[in-house]
Tab-separated table of C-alpha atoms in Angstrom:
chain	number	residue	atom	x	y	z
A	695	MET	CA	11.777	23.041	0.816
A	696	GLU	CA	13.266	26.461	1.650
A	697	LYS	CA	12.133	27.929	-1.671
A	698	LEU	CA	8.648	26.533	-1.152
A	699	LEU	CA	8.403	27.965	2.372
A	700	SER	CA	9.648	31.357	1.171
A	701	TRP	CA	7.109	31.329	-1.663
A	702	ILE	CA	4.307	30.476	0.769
A	703	SER	CA	5.316	33.234	3.185
A	704	LEU	CA	5.125	35.818	0.384
A	705	ALA	CA	1.703	34.725	-0.791
A	706	ASN	CA	-0.699	37.605	-1.212
A	707	LYS	CA	-3.671	35.338	-1.880
A	708	PRO	CA	-5.024	31.967	-0.700
A	709	ILE	CA	-3.006	29.139	-2.251
A	710	VAL	CA	-3.633	25.425	-2.697
A	711	ILE	CA	-0.708	22.989	-2.830
A	712	GLY	CA	-1.184	19.499	-4.256
A	713	VAL	CA	1.084	16.665	-3.082
A	714	SER	CA	0.549	13.281	-4.676
A	715	GLY	CA	2.160	10.032	-5.815
A	716	HIS	CA	1.700	6.351	-5.123
A	717	GLY	CA	1.790	4.666	-1.728
A	718	ALA	CA	5.137	4.555	0.113
A	719	ALA	CA	6.654	7.140	-2.240
A	720	GLY	CA	7.359	9.725	0.467
A	721	LYS	CA	4.532	12.193	-0.126
A	722	THR	CA	3.141	11.943	3.415
A	723	THR	CA	6.595	12.297	4.992
A	724	PHE	CA	7.197	15.415	2.907
A	725	THR	CA	3.809	16.877	3.785
A	726	ASN	CA	4.341	16.279	7.506
A	727	ARG	CA	7.731	17.995	7.318
A	728	LEU	CA	6.135	20.944	5.537
A	729	LEU	CA	3.366	21.197	8.124
A	730	ASN	CA	5.867	20.993	10.984
A	731	LEU	CA	7.798	23.921	9.526
A	732	MET	CA	4.670	26.038	9.267
A	733	ASP	CA	2.082	27.205	11.764
A	734	GLU	CA	-0.269	24.214	11.475
A	735	LYS	CA	-3.138	26.203	12.969
A	736	LYS	CA	-3.000	28.510	9.944
A	737	VAL	CA	-2.847	25.741	7.351
A	738	ASN	CA	-5.657	23.529	6.052
A	739	TYR	CA	-4.552	19.939	5.573
A	740	LEU	CA	-6.781	17.787	3.380
A	741	ASN	CA	-5.770	14.125	3.430
A	742	THR	CA	-7.460	12.547	0.405
A	743	ASP	CA	-7.550	8.960	1.734
A	744	PRO	CA	-11.292	9.249	2.560
A	745	TYR	CA	-11.901	10.136	-1.105
A	746	ILE	CA	-10.700	6.673	-2.167
A	747	VAL	CA	-13.528	4.189	-2.776
A	748	SER	CA	-13.807	1.680	0.063
A	749	SER	CA	-11.525	-1.353	-0.224
A	750	GLN	CA	-14.602	-3.511	0.408
A	751	VAL	CA	-16.002	-2.189	-2.871
A	752	ARG	CA	-12.743	-2.257	-4.797
A	753	LYS	CA	-11.996	-5.894	-4.004
A	754	HIS	CA	-15.190	-6.848	-5.890
A	755	THR	CA	-14.367	-4.616	-8.870
A	756	THR	CA	-12.288	-6.500	-11.435
A	757	ILE	CA	-10.685	-4.779	-14.404
A	758	ASP	CA	-8.924	-6.045	-17.525
A	759	TYR	CA	-5.755	-4.455	-18.876
A	760	SER	CA	-2.701	-5.261	-20.996
A	761	TYR	CA	0.898	-4.739	-19.958
A	762	GLN	CA	3.983	-5.670	-21.982
A	763	ASN	CA	1.885	-7.755	-24.381
A	764	GLU	CA	0.277	-9.755	-21.576
A	765	ASN	CA	-3.374	-9.616	-20.536
A	766	HIS	CA	-4.158	-9.060	-16.886
A	767	ARG	CA	-7.346	-9.367	-14.868
A	768	TYR	CA	-7.255	-8.170	-11.267
A	769	LYS	CA	-9.167	-6.155	-8.722
A	770	MET	CA	-9.100	-2.393	-9.142
A	771	THR	CA	-6.465	-0.761	-6.954
A	772	ALA	CA	-6.242	2.832	-5.772
A	773	CYS	CA	-3.855	3.495	-8.673
A	774	HIS	CA	-6.877	3.675	-10.985
A	775	PRO	CA	-8.737	7.014	-11.224
A	776	ALA	CA	-12.120	5.249	-11.059
A	777	ALA	CA	-11.231	4.155	-7.520
A	778	HIS	CA	-11.638	7.723	-6.242
A	779	HIS	CA	-14.530	10.078	-5.424
A	780	LEU	CA	-13.105	12.706	-7.761
A	781	PRO	CA	-16.188	14.958	-8.157
A	782	SER	CA	-16.429	15.262	-4.368
A	783	LEU	CA	-12.742	16.125	-4.015
A	784	GLU	CA	-12.893	18.674	-6.849
A	785	ARG	CA	-15.970	20.236	-5.246
A	786	ASP	CA	-14.234	20.578	-1.870
A	787	VAL	CA	-11.015	22.011	-3.323
A	788	GLN	CA	-13.032	24.419	-5.460
A	789	MET	CA	-14.945	25.589	-2.378
A	790	ILE	CA	-11.670	26.248	-0.582
A	791	ARG	CA	-10.386	28.226	-3.565
A	792	ASN	CA	-13.581	30.279	-3.520
A	793	GLY	CA	-13.128	31.194	0.135
A	794	MET	CA	-15.678	28.881	1.701
A	795	ASP	CA	-15.437	26.669	4.777
A	796	VAL	CA	-15.405	22.929	4.056
A	797	TYR	CA	-16.066	19.724	5.961
A	798	THR	CA	-14.211	16.837	4.351
A	799	ILE	CA	-15.634	13.364	3.713
A	800	ALA	CA	-15.900	11.135	6.784
A	801	THR	CA	-15.136	7.404	6.803
A	802	HIS	CA	-15.130	4.639	9.394
A	803	TYR	CA	-11.381	5.188	9.912
A	804	LYS	CA	-11.195	8.995	9.692
A	805	GLN	CA	-13.555	11.662	10.973
A	806	SER	CA	-14.637	14.596	8.848
A	807	GLU	CA	-12.319	17.572	9.278
A	808	PHE	CA	-13.092	21.273	9.150
A	809	LEU	CA	-11.094	23.387	6.696
A	810	SER	CA	-11.302	27.092	7.438
A	811	SER	CA	-11.672	29.804	4.809
A	812	LYS	CA	-9.559	32.001	7.112
A	813	ASN	CA	-6.438	29.948	6.386
A	814	ASN	CA	-4.422	31.222	3.444
A	815	VAL	CA	-2.706	27.876	2.734
A	816	THR	CA	-4.326	24.539	1.962
A	817	ILE	CA	-2.306	21.363	1.383
A	818	VAL	CA	-4.142	18.581	-0.454
A	819	GLU	CA	-2.165	15.346	-0.006
A	820	GLY	CA	-2.818	11.858	-1.302
A	821	MET	CA	-3.238	9.684	-4.363
A	822	SER	CA	-6.580	11.246	-5.294
A	823	ALA	CA	-4.935	14.627	-5.876
A	824	ALA	CA	-3.225	13.248	-8.997
A	825	PHE	CA	-6.498	12.671	-10.800
A	826	ILE	CA	-8.379	15.956	-10.383
A	827	ASP	CA	-8.116	19.118	-12.490
A	828	PRO	CA	-4.507	20.358	-12.106
A	829	ALA	CA	-5.735	23.939	-12.492
A	830	LEU	CA	-7.171	23.685	-8.967
A	831	PHE	CA	-3.633	23.849	-7.528
A	832	ASP	CA	-1.142	26.702	-7.394
A	833	VAL	CA	1.775	24.279	-7.216
A	834	LYS	CA	1.754	20.502	-7.728
A	835	ILE	CA	4.402	18.137	-6.276
A	836	TYR	CA	4.585	14.456	-7.243
A	837	PHE	CA	6.505	11.665	-5.492
A	838	TYR	CA	7.302	8.195	-6.782
A	839	THR	CA	9.757	5.370	-6.207
A	840	ASP	CA	10.828	2.157	-7.921
A	841	GLY	CA	8.948	-1.103	-7.443
A	842	GLU	CA	11.397	-2.806	-5.089
A	843	THR	CA	11.694	0.209	-2.798
A	844	GLU	CA	7.920	0.473	-2.679
A	845	PHE	CA	7.607	-3.229	-1.862
A	846	ARG	CA	10.127	-3.002	1.004
A	847	ARG	CA	8.310	-0.034	2.475
A	848	ARG	CA	4.871	-1.608	2.045
A	849	SER	CA	5.976	-4.965	3.488
A	850	GLY	CA	7.418	-3.238	6.544
A	851	ARG	CA	4.025	-1.643	7.110
A	852	ASP	CA	1.553	-4.275	5.916
A	853	VAL	CA	3.295	-7.441	7.170
A	854	ILE	CA	4.534	-6.155	10.504
A	855	GLU	CA	1.707	-3.764	11.399
A	856	ARG	CA	-1.273	-5.356	9.628
A	857	GLY	CA	-0.355	-9.040	9.562
A	858	THR	CA	-0.587	-9.387	5.768
A	859	GLU	CA	0.832	-12.661	4.384
A	860	ILE	CA	4.084	-11.890	2.545
A	861	ASN	CA	3.388	-14.042	-0.565
A	862	TYR	CA	-0.056	-12.494	-1.016
A	863	LEU	CA	1.488	-9.064	-0.590
A	864	ARG	CA	4.077	-9.803	-3.276
A	865	GLN	CA	1.415	-10.881	-5.787
A	866	SER	CA	-0.854	-7.947	-5.023
A	867	HIS	CA	2.104	-5.583	-5.152
A	868	GLU	CA	3.069	-6.730	-8.647
A	869	GLU	CA	-0.434	-6.119	-9.993
A	870	ARG	CA	-0.715	-2.850	-8.108
A	871	ARG	CA	2.585	-1.736	-9.605
A	872	ILE	CA	1.410	-2.558	-13.134
A	873	GLN	CA	-1.787	-0.602	-12.560
A	874	TYR	CA	0.313	2.251	-11.224
A	875	GLU	CA	2.487	2.308	-14.355
A	876	LEU	CA	-0.560	2.152	-16.644
A	877	PHE	CA	-3.136	4.320	-14.912
A	878	MET	CA	-1.458	6.686	-12.435
A	879	HIS	CA	2.119	7.567	-13.357
A	880	PRO	CA	1.072	9.199	-16.677
A	881	TYR	CA	-0.706	11.875	-14.600
A	882	SER	CA	2.665	12.977	-13.225
A	883	ARG	CA	3.152	15.031	-16.407
A	884	HIS	CA	0.641	17.532	-15.007
A	885	PHE	CA	2.857	18.252	-11.974
A	886	ASP	CA	5.283	21.147	-11.564
A	887	ILE	CA	7.778	19.188	-9.468
A	888	ILE	CA	8.520	15.450	-9.672
A	889	ILE	CA	10.651	13.802	-6.996
A	890	LYS	CA	11.920	10.223	-7.054
A	891	THR	CA	12.780	8.688	-3.698
A	892	THR	CA	14.566	5.461	-2.801
A	893	ASP	CA	16.053	4.194	0.437
A	894	GLU	CA	19.417	5.513	-0.734
A	895	GLN	CA	18.673	8.872	-2.308
A	896	THR	CA	16.179	11.525	-3.350
A	897	SER	CA	16.365	13.217	-6.728
A	898	VAL	CA	14.353	15.976	-8.386
A	899	GLU	CA	13.452	14.859	-11.898
A	900	LYS	CA	11.388	17.878	-12.885
A	901	ALA	CA	11.118	21.400	-11.502
A	902	VAL	CA	9.362	23.804	-13.820
A	903	PHE	CA	7.617	25.869	-11.157
A	904	ASP	CA	8.890	29.435	-10.778
A	905	PHE	CA	8.755	30.394	-7.092
A	906	LYS	CA	7.965	34.022	-7.836
A	907	TRP	CA	4.796	35.955	-7.341
A	908	ASN	CA	3.313	38.128	-10.030
A	909	SER	CA	3.546	41.715	-8.795
A	910	GLN	CA	0.051	42.318	-10.136
């Protein structure tokens, strides 16, 4: 975190930071910590949740896939790239990179937000960020966790806060996890930094980004 903050403070150009990973992996917690350590008024924060296709649409979209020699048929989850409005997100990130003001997508649960061209730093956080052109980001950070840790975190949220039935959650979690392994995790290879989190520890599995600015 300290190296990242130092790198940001030395930036001599507008930069875009991508933070992604699957649900309950820790990406939002990390992003909030980063924002709290910076002057939030000088940072654009683009939460990509509104760029995910509505759950009302996804629950009627069934896909077929194979995993460990078994055939599966289940509704499309947000772990699949087709479940995202990727052209819209790429357009908005590209506009930011080109120094233009942007209004993000609005949904029934989140209002459109204004991103100012005057801010030198933009953080794009969410699952959708994994699927767009990695060249749109100056640094890319990916979070993931194991299946059981994800299930504990999701059940604490979905069962307690949203009233989801635990057995249904377990079944949906297993299919979601398979779709994650098949369709989303392979995109992590495009990221500069990969961090695995569990309830016990956090480990950096990849760090190929050089926190130095080109003097040119």
